[in-house]
Coordinates of C-alpha atoms in Angstrom, one line a residue:
M1 CA 0.0 0.0 0.0
K2 CA 1.3 3.4 -1.0
F3 CA 1.0 6.3 1.5
S4 CA 1.3 10.0 0.9
P5 CA 4.1 11.8 2.7
N6 CA 1.7 13.2 5.4
Q7 CA 0.1 9.8 5.9
A8 CA 3.5 8.1 6.3
L9 CA 4.6 10.8 8.7
W10 CA 1.7 10.3 11.0
L11 CA 2.1 6.5 10.9
A12 CA 5.7 7.0 11.9
L13 CA 4.5 9.3 14.7
F14 CA 2.1 6.7 16.2
I15 CA 4.8 4.0 16.1
T16 CA 7.3 6.4 17.8
A17 CA 4.7 7.1 20.6
G18 CA 5.0 3.5 21.8
S19 CA 8.8 3.4 21.6
P20 CA 9.7 4.8 25.0
I21 CA 7.1 2.6 26.7
A22 CA 8.4 -0.5 24.9
G23 CA 12.0 0.4 25.7
K24 CA 11.1 0.8 29.4
F25 CA 9.7 -2.8 29.4
T26 CA 13.0 -4.2 28.1
V27 CA 15.5 -2.5 30.4
D28 CA 15.1 -4.8 33.4
Y29 CA 15.4 -7.9 31.2
M30 CA 17.6 -7.1 28.3
S31 CA 20.8 -5.2 27.9
P32 CA 20.7 -2.2 25.5
S33 CA 23.3 -4.0 23.3
F34 CA 21.1 -7.0 22.9
V35 CA 18.1 -4.9 22.0
L36 CA 20.0 -3.0 19.4
I37 CA 21.6 -6.1 17.8
F38 CA 18.3 -8.0 17.8
G39 CA 16.4 -5.1 16.4
T40 CA 18.7 -4.2 13.6
L41 CA 19.3 -7.8 12.7
T42 CA 15.5 -8.3 12.4
T43 CA 15.3 -5.4 10.0
L44 CA 18.1 -6.9 7.9
L45 CA 16.4 -10.3 7.9
I46 CA 13.1 -8.8 6.8
Y47 CA 14.7 -7.0 3.9
A48 CA 17.2 -9.8 3.0
P49 CA 14.9 -11.5 0.4
W50 CA 14.1 -8.1 -1.2
L51 CA 17.8 -7.2 -1.4
T52 CA 18.6 -10.6 -2.9
K53 CA 15.7 -10.5 -5.4
N54 CA 16.6 -7.0 -6.6
K55 CA 20.4 -7.7 -6.5
L56 CA 21.0 -4.8 -4.2
W57 CA 23.5 -6.2 -1.7
G58 CA 26.4 -4.7 -3.6
K59 CA 24.8 -1.3 -3.6
L60 CA 25.1 -1.2 0.2
F61 CA 28.9 -0.7 -0.4
D62 CA 28.6 1.8 -3.3
K63 CA 31.4 4.3 -2.7
E64 CA 29.1 7.2 -3.7
I65 CA 26.6 6.6 -0.9
R66 CA 28.1 4.1 1.7
S67 CA 29.5 6.9 3.9
R68 CA 26.0 8.5 4.2
L69 CA 24.4 5.1 4.8
S70 CA 27.0 4.4 7.5
V71 CA 26.2 7.7 9.2
M72 CA 22.6 6.8 9.2
G73 CA 23.4 3.4 10.9
L74 CA 25.6 5.0 13.5
F75 CA 23.8 8.3 14.3
G76 CA 20.3 7.2 13.4
T77 CA 20.2 3.9 15.2
A78 CA 23.2 2.4 17.0
L79 CA 24.5 5.3 19.1
P80 CA 21.4 7.3 20.0
F81 CA 19.2 4.2 20.8
L82 CA 22.0 2.8 22.9
L83 CA 22.0 6.0 25.0
L84 CA 18.2 6.2 25.1
L85 CA 17.9 2.6 26.4
I86 CA 20.6 3.2 29.0
A87 CA 18.9 6.4 30.0
L88 CA 15.6 4.6 30.6
R89 CA 17.2 2.7 33.4
W90 CA 17.2 5.9 35.4
T91 CA 14.6 8.2 33.9
T92 CA 11.0 7.6 32.7
P93 CA 9.5 7.3 29.2
S94 CA 7.8 10.7 29.8
N95 CA 11.1 12.4 30.7
S96 CA 12.7 10.8 27.7
A97 CA 9.9 12.0 25.4
I98 CA 9.8 15.5 26.6
L99 CA 13.6 16.0 26.4
N100 CA 13.6 14.8 22.8
Q101 CA 11.5 17.8 21.9
A102 CA 14.8 19.7 21.8
E103 CA 15.3 18.0 18.4
S104 CA 13.0 20.5 16.8
V105 CA 15.4 23.3 17.5
Y106 CA 18.3 21.3 15.9
S107 CA 16.0 20.4 13.0
I108 CA 15.4 24.0 12.0
I109 CA 19.1 25.0 12.5
F110 CA 20.5 22.0 10.6
A111 CA 17.9 22.3 7.8
M112 CA 18.9 25.9 7.3
I113 CA 22.6 25.2 7.3
F114 CA 22.8 21.9 5.3
L115 CA 19.6 21.7 3.3
K116 CA 19.0 25.5 2.7
E117 CA 15.4 25.1 4.0
K118 CA 14.2 28.4 5.4
P119 CA 11.5 28.0 8.0
V120 CA 8.4 30.1 7.6
F121 CA 6.6 31.9 10.4
K122 CA 3.8 29.3 10.7
Q123 CA 6.4 26.5 10.9
I124 CA 8.2 28.3 13.8
I125 CA 4.9 29.0 15.6
G126 CA 3.7 25.4 15.1
T127 CA 7.0 24.0 16.4
L128 CA 6.7 26.2 19.5
M129 CA 3.1 25.0 20.0
I130 CA 4.1 21.4 19.8
V131 CA 6.9 21.8 22.3
S132 CA 4.7 23.9 24.6
G133 CA 1.9 21.3 24.5
A134 CA 4.3 18.4 25.2
V135 CA 5.8 20.3 28.1
L136 CA 2.4 21.1 29.5
I137 CA 1.2 17.5 29.3
L138 CA 4.3 15.8 30.7
A139 CA 4.7 18.3 33.5
V140 CA 2.4 16.1 35.7
N141 CA 2.3 16.1 39.5
G142 CA 5.3 14.3 40.9
Y143 CA 7.5 15.0 37.9
T144 CA 11.0 15.0 39.1
P145 CA 14.0 15.2 36.7
M146 CA 16.3 12.2 37.1
W147 CA 19.4 14.0 35.8
K148 CA 21.7 11.0 35.0
G149 CA 19.2 9.6 32.5
D150 CA 17.9 13.0 31.4
L151 CA 21.4 14.2 30.4
L152 CA 21.9 11.0 28.3
V153 CA 18.6 11.7 26.5
L154 CA 19.7 15.3 25.8
A155 CA 22.9 13.9 24.3
T156 CA 21.0 12.1 21.6
V157 CA 18.9 14.9 20.1
W158 CA 21.4 16.1 17.6
M159 CA 22.4 12.6 16.4
F160 CA 19.0 11.9 14.8
Q161 CA 19.3 15.2 12.8
V162 CA 22.7 14.2 11.5
S163 CA 21.2 10.9 10.3
H164 CA 18.2 12.7 8.7
I165 CA 20.5 15.1 6.9
A166 CA 22.4 12.2 5.5
A167 CA 19.2 10.5 4.3
K168 CA 18.0 13.7 2.7
K169 CA 21.2 14.0 0.7
L170 CA 21.0 10.6 -0.8
P171 CA 20.3 10.5 -4.6
A172 CA 16.6 10.9 -5.4
D173 CA 16.4 7.6 -7.3
I174 CA 17.2 5.5 -4.2
S175 CA 14.0 3.9 -2.9
V176 CA 12.7 4.2 0.6
D177 CA 12.9 0.4 1.1
F178 CA 16.6 0.4 0.2
I179 CA 17.3 3.3 2.7
T180 CA 15.4 1.4 5.4
A181 CA 17.3 -1.8 4.6
A182 CA 20.6 0.0 4.5
R183 CA 20.0 1.7 7.9
G184 CA 19.3 -1.8 9.3
F185 CA 22.4 -3.2 7.8
Y186 CA 24.8 -0.5 8.9
G187 CA 22.9 -0.1 12.2
F188 CA 23.6 -3.8 12.8
I189 CA 27.3 -3.4 12.0
W190 CA 27.7 -0.4 14.3
S191 CA 25.6 -2.0 17.1
A192 CA 27.9 -5.0 17.0
V193 CA 31.0 -2.9 17.0
I194 CA 29.7 -0.8 19.9
A195 CA 28.7 -3.9 21.8
L196 CA 32.1 -5.4 21.4
I197 CA 33.8 -2.1 22.6
G198 CA 31.4 -2.0 25.5
L199 CA 32.2 -5.5 26.8
P200 CA 35.4 -4.5 28.6
L201 CA 33.5 -1.6 30.1
G202 CA 30.9 -3.9 31.7
M203 CA 28.2 -3.5 29.0
D204 CA 27.3 -7.2 28.7
I205 CA 25.1 -8.6 26.0
T206 CA 22.4 -10.3 28.2
F207 CA 18.7 -11.0 28.1
K208 CA 16.0 -12.8 30.1
I209 CA 12.6 -13.6 28.6
S210 CA 9.4 -12.3 30.0
G211 CA 6.0 -11.9 28.2
P212 CA 6.0 -8.0 28.2
S213 CA 9.7 -7.7 27.5
F214 CA 9.6 -10.1 24.6
I215 CA 6.5 -8.4 23.0
S216 CA 8.3 -5.0 23.5
L217 CA 11.4 -6.4 21.9
L218 CA 9.4 -7.5 18.8
Y219 CA 7.7 -4.1 18.7
I220 CA 11.0 -2.3 18.7
A221 CA 12.5 -4.6 16.1
V222 CA 9.5 -4.8 13.6
F223 CA 7.7 -1.5 14.2
V224 CA 10.3 1.0 15.5
Y225 CA 13.4 -0.1 13.6
T226 CA 11.7 -1.3 10.4
L227 CA 8.2 0.1 9.7
R228 CA 8.7 3.4 11.4
N229 CA 12.0 4.0 9.5
K230 CA 10.3 3.1 6.2
F231 CA 7.4 5.6 6.9
W232 CA 9.8 8.2 8.1
Y233 CA 11.9 8.1 5.0
E234 CA 8.8 8.2 2.8
A235 CA 7.9 11.4 4.6
I236 CA 11.3 13.3 4.7
R237 CA 12.2 12.4 1.2
N238 CA 9.1 14.3 0.0
M239 CA 8.8 17.2 2.4
P240 CA 11.0 19.7 4.3
L241 CA 12.9 18.0 7.1
A242 CA 12.1 20.7 9.7
K243 CA 8.4 20.3 8.9
A244 CA 8.5 16.6 9.3
T245 CA 10.5 16.8 12.6
A246 CA 8.0 19.4 14.0
V247 CA 5.1 17.0 13.4
I248 CA 6.7 13.8 14.6
L249 CA 7.9 15.5 17.8
S250 CA 4.3 15.7 19.0
Y251 CA 4.5 12.0 19.8
P252 CA 4.8 12.6 23.6
V253 CA 1.1 13.6 23.4
F254 CA 0.2 10.1 22.2
T255 CA 2.6 8.5 24.6
Y256 CA 0.6 10.2 27.3
V257 CA -2.7 9.0 25.8
I258 CA -1.4 5.4 25.8
S259 CA -0.5 5.8 29.5
L260 CA -4.1 7.0 30.1
A261 CA -5.5 3.9 28.3
V262 CA -3.5 1.5 30.5
G263 CA -4.3 3.3 33.7
F264 CA -0.9 4.9 34.3
D265 CA -2.2 8.4 34.6
E266 CA -5.3 10.4 35.3
I267 CA -7.1 13.0 33.1
R268 CA -6.3 16.6 34.1
L269 CA -7.6 19.8 32.5
Y270 CA -4.2 21.3 31.9
Q271 CA -3.1 18.0 30.2
I272 CA -6.1 18.2 27.9
C273 CA -5.2 21.7 27.0
G274 CA -1.6 20.6 26.3
L275 CA -3.0 17.8 24.0
I276 CA -5.0 20.3 22.0
L277 CA -2.1 22.7 21.8
A278 CA 0.4 20.2 20.6
L279 CA -2.0 18.6 18.0
S280 CA -2.9 22.1 16.7
G281 CA 0.8 22.9 16.2
A282 CA 1.3 19.6 14.4
Y283 CA -1.7 20.2 12.2
M284 CA -0.5 23.8 11.4
V285 CA 2.8 22.5 10.3
T286 CA 1.3 19.6 8.3
L287 CA -0.8 22.1 6.3
L288 CA 2.3 24.0 5.1
K289 CA 2.9 23.5 1.4
K290 CA 5.9 21.4 0.3
S291 CA 8.9 23.6 -0.5

């Protein structure tokens, strides 16, 4: 099924909303290195028949694009997700989600510098509305910053933008499926390298199986590392990067809604106001014409 860029963007957003919660379910049972290796290997295995059928394995090493593909694997998957999973040992999914809103700032700056995309007034206002709405929703009673994990989360926000810039600079004739497969391939390589480097530092590759953790692992591998990436690239290859980032960064709102559905939170008036604010900002940015 073919999706429009906006449809793909919102599908990526919904999948991302469940990512911090799924990650939290794994941290007590699986090491971050194991989650990364399993997740990226799953993406590679899913795409292996397609790569073979279309004789595209060699293209993964094309000297014209391999450096950008490698950047996507390292800064789009291996390094930031390792830090995010480690951070979730100390901080909460809500903290993780709210701190990732800083990516919208980097998005506008990086897009201006590297992609020559100039943000318009509505885009800036929409981005501010999304960030404000997410802050309002996640600033619930009892919210206390857990600085060790929070600082690790903050250390990731620029990495995703580096990966996105690399993807935007790939030749236009490269398919979204190939980009997704390549990110899985290089993500797996970099995850394995980082895992090996981490062994002497006490970062063991360990796992224990429980029902929730196994389901969460499959969600991360199939939906977050594979389908979300496919939808995300379908979006950013066909719209301004800063616009796409502004919309997807409203995902903490939906993370909060999921928490309500499972009974982890209560409905409060200011949280409803935040929900409306963030969604309105995302809608405003989505309506902007492609530049």
